[in-house]
mmCIF file with all atom_site columns, C-alpha atoms in Angstrom:
data_model
loop_
_atom_site.group_PDB
_atom_site.id
_atom_site.type_symbol
_atom_site.label_atom_id
_atom_site.label_alt_id
_atom_site.label_comp_id
_atom_site.label_asym_id
_atom_site.label_entity_id
_atom_site.label_seq_id
_atom_site.pdbx_PDB_ins_code
_atom_site.Cartn_x
_atom_site.Cartn_y
_atom_site.Cartn_z
_atom_site.occupancy
_atom_site.B_iso_or_equiv
_atom_site.pdbx_formal_charge
_atom_site.auth_seq_id
_atom_site.auth_comp_id
_atom_site.auth_asym_id
_atom_site.auth_atom_id
_atom_site.pdbx_PDB_model_num
ATOM 1   C CA . MET C 1 1   ? 9.443  -82.082 -3.222  1.00 0.00 ? 188 MET C CA 1
ATOM 2   C CA . ILE C 1 2   ? 9.339  -81.130 0.634   1.00 0.00 ? 189 ILE C CA 1
ATOM 3   C CA . PHE C 1 3   ? 5.776  -81.172 2.703   1.00 0.00 ? 190 PHE C CA 1
ATOM 4   C CA . VAL C 1 4   ? 5.339  -80.109 6.479   1.00 0.00 ? 191 VAL C CA 1
ATOM 5   C CA . VAL C 1 5   ? 3.526  -82.625 8.121   1.00 0.00 ? 192 VAL C CA 1
ATOM 6   C CA . ILE C 1 6   ? 1.836  -82.162 10.870  1.00 0.00 ? 193 ILE C CA 1
ATOM 7   C CA . SER C 1 7   ? 0.068  -84.734 13.123  1.00 0.00 ? 194 SER C CA 1
ATOM 8   C CA . ASN C 1 8   ? -1.778 -85.338 16.256  1.00 0.00 ? 195 ASN C CA 1
ATOM 9   C CA . LEU C 1 9   ? -2.858 -88.261 17.216  1.00 0.00 ? 196 LEU C CA 1
ATOM 10  C CA . THR C 1 10  ? -6.379 -89.445 18.537  1.00 0.00 ? 197 THR C CA 1
ATOM 11  C CA . GLU C 1 11  ? -6.654 -91.227 21.766  1.00 0.00 ? 198 GLU C CA 1
ATOM 12  C CA . LYS C 1 12  ? -6.778 -94.434 19.921  1.00 0.00 ? 199 LYS C CA 1
ATOM 13  C CA . GLY C 1 13  ? -3.497 -93.268 18.634  1.00 0.00 ? 200 GLY C CA 1
ATOM 14  C CA . ALA C 1 14  ? -1.818 -91.876 22.452  1.00 0.00 ? 201 ALA C CA 1
ATOM 15  C CA . GLU C 1 15  ? -2.810 -95.726 23.577  1.00 0.00 ? 202 GLU C CA 1
ATOM 16  C CA . THR C 1 16  ? -1.305 -97.068 20.537  1.00 0.00 ? 203 THR C CA 1
ATOM 17  C CA . ILE C 1 17  ? 2.068  -94.824 21.222  1.00 0.00 ? 204 ILE C CA 1
ATOM 18  C CA . ALA C 1 18  ? 1.942  -96.213 24.759  1.00 0.00 ? 205 ALA C CA 1
ATOM 19  C CA . GLU C 1 19  ? 1.826  -99.913 24.568  1.00 0.00 ? 206 GLU C CA 1
ATOM 20  C CA . ARG C 1 20  ? 4.394  -99.400 20.938  1.00 0.00 ? 207 ARG C CA 1
ATOM 21  C CA . PRO C 1 21  ? 6.179  -96.476 21.487  1.00 0.00 ? 208 PRO C CA 1
ATOM 22  C CA . GLU C 1 22  ? 8.207  -98.321 18.129  1.00 0.00 ? 209 GLU C CA 1
ATOM 23  C CA . ARG C 1 23  ? 5.171  -97.590 16.268  1.00 0.00 ? 210 ARG C CA 1
ATOM 24  C CA . ILE C 1 24  ? 5.935  -94.192 15.673  1.00 0.00 ? 211 ILE C CA 1
ATOM 25  C CA . LYS C 1 25  ? 9.372  -94.728 13.398  1.00 0.00 ? 212 LYS C CA 1
ATOM 26  C CA . MET C 1 26  ? 7.442  -98.123 11.551  1.00 0.00 ? 213 MET C CA 1
ATOM 27  C CA . LEU C 1 27  ? 4.670  -95.554 9.359   1.00 0.00 ? 214 LEU C CA 1
ATOM 28  C CA . ASN C 1 28  ? 8.412  -93.854 8.119   1.00 0.00 ? 215 ASN C CA 1
ATOM 29  C CA . GLU C 1 29  ? 9.042  -97.672 6.616   1.00 0.00 ? 216 GLU C CA 1
ATOM 30  C CA . GLU C 1 30  ? 4.630  -97.300 5.354   1.00 0.00 ? 217 GLU C CA 1
ATOM 31  C CA . LEU C 1 31  ? 5.089  -94.279 3.868   1.00 0.00 ? 218 LEU C CA 1
ATOM 32  C CA . MET C 1 32  ? 8.339  -95.960 2.310   1.00 0.00 ? 219 MET C CA 1
ATOM 33  C CA . LYS C 1 33  ? 6.346  -97.805 0.131   1.00 0.00 ? 220 LYS C CA 1
ATOM 34  C CA . VAL C 1 34  ? 5.138  -94.743 -1.554  1.00 0.00 ? 221 VAL C CA 1
ATOM 35  C CA . GLY C 1 35  ? 8.444  -93.027 -2.213  1.00 0.00 ? 222 GLY C CA 1
ATOM 36  C CA . ALA C 1 36  ? 8.143  -90.726 0.524   1.00 0.00 ? 223 ALA C CA 1
ATOM 37  C CA . LYS C 1 37  ? 11.312 -90.418 2.835   1.00 0.00 ? 224 LYS C CA 1
ATOM 38  C CA . VAL C 1 38  ? 10.978 -88.625 6.618   1.00 0.00 ? 225 VAL C CA 1
ATOM 39  C CA . LYS C 1 39  ? 13.774 -86.335 6.730   1.00 0.00 ? 226 LYS C CA 1
ATOM 40  C CA . GLU C 1 40  ? 13.026 -84.818 10.259  1.00 0.00 ? 227 GLU C CA 1
ATOM 41  C CA . GLN C 1 41  ? 10.178 -85.817 12.701  1.00 0.00 ? 228 GLN C CA 1
ATOM 42  C CA . TYR C 1 42  ? 10.231 -84.597 16.243  1.00 0.00 ? 229 TYR C CA 1
ATOM 43  C CA . LEU C 1 43  ? 7.617  -84.962 18.757  1.00 0.00 ? 230 LEU C CA 1
ATOM 44  C CA . LEU C 1 44  ? 6.304  -81.697 20.530  1.00 0.00 ? 231 LEU C CA 1
ATOM 45  C CA . PHE C 1 45  ? 5.164  -80.816 23.511  1.00 0.00 ? 232 PHE C CA 1
ATOM 46  C CA . GLY C 1 46  ? 1.999  -78.305 23.348  1.00 0.00 ? 233 GLY C CA 1
ATOM 47  C CA . ASP C 1 47  ? -0.622 -78.641 20.904  1.00 0.00 ? 234 ASP C CA 1
ATOM 48  C CA . ILE C 1 48  ? 0.887  -80.672 18.569  1.00 0.00 ? 235 ILE C CA 1
ATOM 49  C CA . ASP C 1 49  ? 2.166  -83.744 18.617  1.00 0.00 ? 236 ASP C CA 1
ATOM 50  C CA . PHE C 1 50  ? 4.337  -84.167 15.940  1.00 0.00 ? 237 PHE C CA 1
ATOM 51  C CA . ILE C 1 51  ? 5.735  -82.580 12.909  1.00 0.00 ? 238 ILE C CA 1
ATOM 52  C CA . ASN C 1 52  ? 7.619  -84.215 10.163  1.00 0.00 ? 239 ASN C CA 1
ATOM 53  C CA . ILE C 1 53  ? 9.477  -82.977 7.686   1.00 0.00 ? 240 ILE C CA 1
ATOM 54  C CA . VAL C 1 54  ? 9.113  -85.055 4.361   1.00 0.00 ? 241 VAL C CA 1
ATOM 55  C CA . GLU C 1 55  ? 10.589 -85.372 0.889   1.00 0.00 ? 242 GLU C CA 1
ATOM 56  C CA . VAL C 1 56  ? 8.312  -86.234 -1.318  1.00 0.00 ? 243 VAL C CA 1
ATOM 57  C CA . GLU C 1 57  ? 8.756  -87.945 -5.688  1.00 0.00 ? 244 GLU C CA 1
ATOM 58  C CA . ASP C 1 58  ? 5.016  -87.700 -6.502  1.00 0.00 ? 245 ASP C CA 1
ATOM 59  C CA . ALA C 1 59  ? 2.771  -85.964 -4.309  1.00 0.00 ? 246 ALA C CA 1
ATOM 60  C CA . GLU C 1 60  ? -0.833 -87.882 -5.822  1.00 0.00 ? 247 GLU C CA 1
ATOM 61  C CA . LYS C 1 61  ? 0.760  -90.815 -4.309  1.00 0.00 ? 248 LYS C CA 1
ATOM 62  C CA . PHE C 1 62  ? 1.598  -89.520 -0.756  1.00 0.00 ? 249 PHE C CA 1
ATOM 63  C CA . LEU C 1 63  ? -2.323 -87.650 -0.982  1.00 0.00 ? 250 LEU C CA 1
ATOM 64  C CA . LYS C 1 64  ? -3.501 -91.297 -0.798  1.00 0.00 ? 251 LYS C CA 1
ATOM 65  C CA . ALA C 1 65  ? -1.165 -92.011 1.583   1.00 0.00 ? 252 ALA C CA 1
ATOM 66  C CA . MET C 1 66  ? -2.528 -89.299 4.090   1.00 0.00 ? 253 MET C CA 1
ATOM 67  C CA . ILE C 1 67  ? -6.173 -90.480 3.601   1.00 0.00 ? 254 ILE C CA 1
ATOM 68  C CA . GLU C 1 68  ? -5.642 -93.217 4.353   1.00 0.00 ? 255 GLU C CA 1
ATOM 69  C CA . LEU C 1 69  ? -3.351 -92.404 8.106   1.00 0.00 ? 256 LEU C CA 1
ATOM 70  C CA . ASN C 1 70  ? -5.848 -90.218 8.600   1.00 0.00 ? 257 ASN C CA 1
ATOM 71  C CA . SER C 1 71  ? -8.508 -92.909 7.948   1.00 0.00 ? 258 SER C CA 1
ATOM 72  C CA . ARG C 1 72  ? -7.655 -95.676 10.870  1.00 0.00 ? 259 ARG C CA 1
ATOM 73  C CA . GLY C 1 73  ? -8.905 -92.758 13.145  1.00 0.00 ? 260 GLY C CA 1
ATOM 74  C CA . THR C 1 74  ? -4.860 -92.735 15.057  1.00 0.00 ? 261 THR C CA 1
ATOM 75  C CA . VAL C 1 75  ? -3.924 -89.700 13.778  1.00 0.00 ? 262 VAL C CA 1
ATOM 76  C CA . LYS C 1 76  ? -5.136 -86.291 12.160  1.00 0.00 ? 263 LYS C CA 1
ATOM 77  C CA . THR C 1 77  ? -2.432 -84.795 9.847   1.00 0.00 ? 264 THR C CA 1
ATOM 78  C CA . ARG C 1 78  ? -2.328 -81.540 8.699   1.00 0.00 ? 265 ARG C CA 1
ATOM 79  C CA . SER C 1 79  ? -0.049 -81.043 4.957   1.00 0.00 ? 266 SER C CA 1
ATOM 80  C CA . TYR C 1 80  ? 1.721  -77.586 4.019   1.00 0.00 ? 267 TYR C CA 1
ATOM 81  C CA . LEU C 1 81  ? 4.246  -77.918 0.533   1.00 0.00 ? 268 LEU C CA 1
ATOM 82  C CA . ALA C 1 82  ? 7.058  -76.422 1.609   1.00 0.00 ? 269 ALA C CA 1
ATOM 83  C CA . ILE C 1 83  ? 9.294  -74.129 -1.079  1.00 0.00 ? 270 ILE C CA 1
ATOM 84  C CA . PRO C 1 84  ? 13.430 -74.055 0.055   1.00 0.00 ? 271 PRO C CA 1
ATOM 85  C CA . VAL C 1 85  ? 13.711 -69.376 0.094   1.00 0.00 ? 272 VAL C CA 1
ATOM 86  C CA . ASP C 1 86  ? 16.619 -69.526 -1.739  1.00 0.00 ? 273 ASP C CA 1
ATOM 87  C CA . ARG C 1 87  ? 14.480 -72.044 -4.462  1.00 0.00 ? 274 ARG C CA 1
ATOM 88  C CA . ALA C 1 88  ? 11.244 -69.369 -4.218  1.00 0.00 ? 275 ALA C CA 1
ATOM 89  C CA . ILE C 1 89  ? 13.172 -66.066 -4.966  1.00 0.00 ? 276 ILE C CA 1
ATOM 90  C CA . ASP C 1 90  ? 13.993 -67.799 -8.272  1.00 0.00 ? 277 ASP C CA 1
ATOM 91  C CA . VAL C 1 91  ? 10.914 -68.501 -8.819  1.00 0.00 ? 278 VAL C CA 1
ATOM 92  C CA . ILE C 1 92  ? 9.641  -64.691 -8.406  1.00 0.00 ? 279 ILE C CA 1
ATOM 93  C CA . LYS C 1 93  ? 12.040 -63.154 -10.253 1.00 0.00 ? 280 LYS C CA 1
ATOM 94  C CA . GLY C 1 94  ? 11.769 -65.644 -13.111 1.00 0.00 ? 281 GLY C CA 1
ATOM 95  C CA . LEU C 1 95  ? 8.256  -65.389 -13.424 1.00 0.00 ? 282 LEU C CA 1
ATOM 96  C CA . PRO C 1 96  ? 6.009  -63.473 -15.338 1.00 0.00 ? 283 PRO C CA 1
ATOM 97  C CA . SER C 1 97  ? 3.917  -60.261 -13.315 1.00 0.00 ? 284 SER C CA 1
ATOM 98  C CA . ILE C 1 98  ? 0.236  -60.576 -13.566 1.00 0.00 ? 285 ILE C CA 1
ATOM 99  C CA . GLY C 1 99  ? 0.215  -57.285 -13.554 1.00 0.00 ? 286 GLY C CA 1
ATOM 100 C CA . HIS C 1 100 ? 0.464  -54.724 -9.948  1.00 0.00 ? 287 HIS C CA 1
ATOM 101 C CA . PRO C 1 101 ? -3.187 -53.138 -9.222  1.00 0.00 ? 288 PRO C CA 1
ATOM 102 C CA . HIS C 1 102 ? -1.127 -49.506 -8.542  1.00 0.00 ? 289 HIS C CA 1
#
């Protein structure tokens, strides 16, 4: 499974990154412990601080990791399941219809 994770630093998180910028990469290592691999990671200008593309083996373990990460008080995340377009087309074609209202 692929998740897009959008992150915003709290004031405490910004202080941590300012003092220890390598902390950004340390998080990737922590996520590997629950079977999640950060495929791409970007720092953004604007109202979002980071966007990460994360490949996840177990959504439940990833959920727990995200809750723990948010509980530290250094970052707030939003996670979105991403489905590749070609896979989505295959799924849409292959599933029975629930019935069109017309």
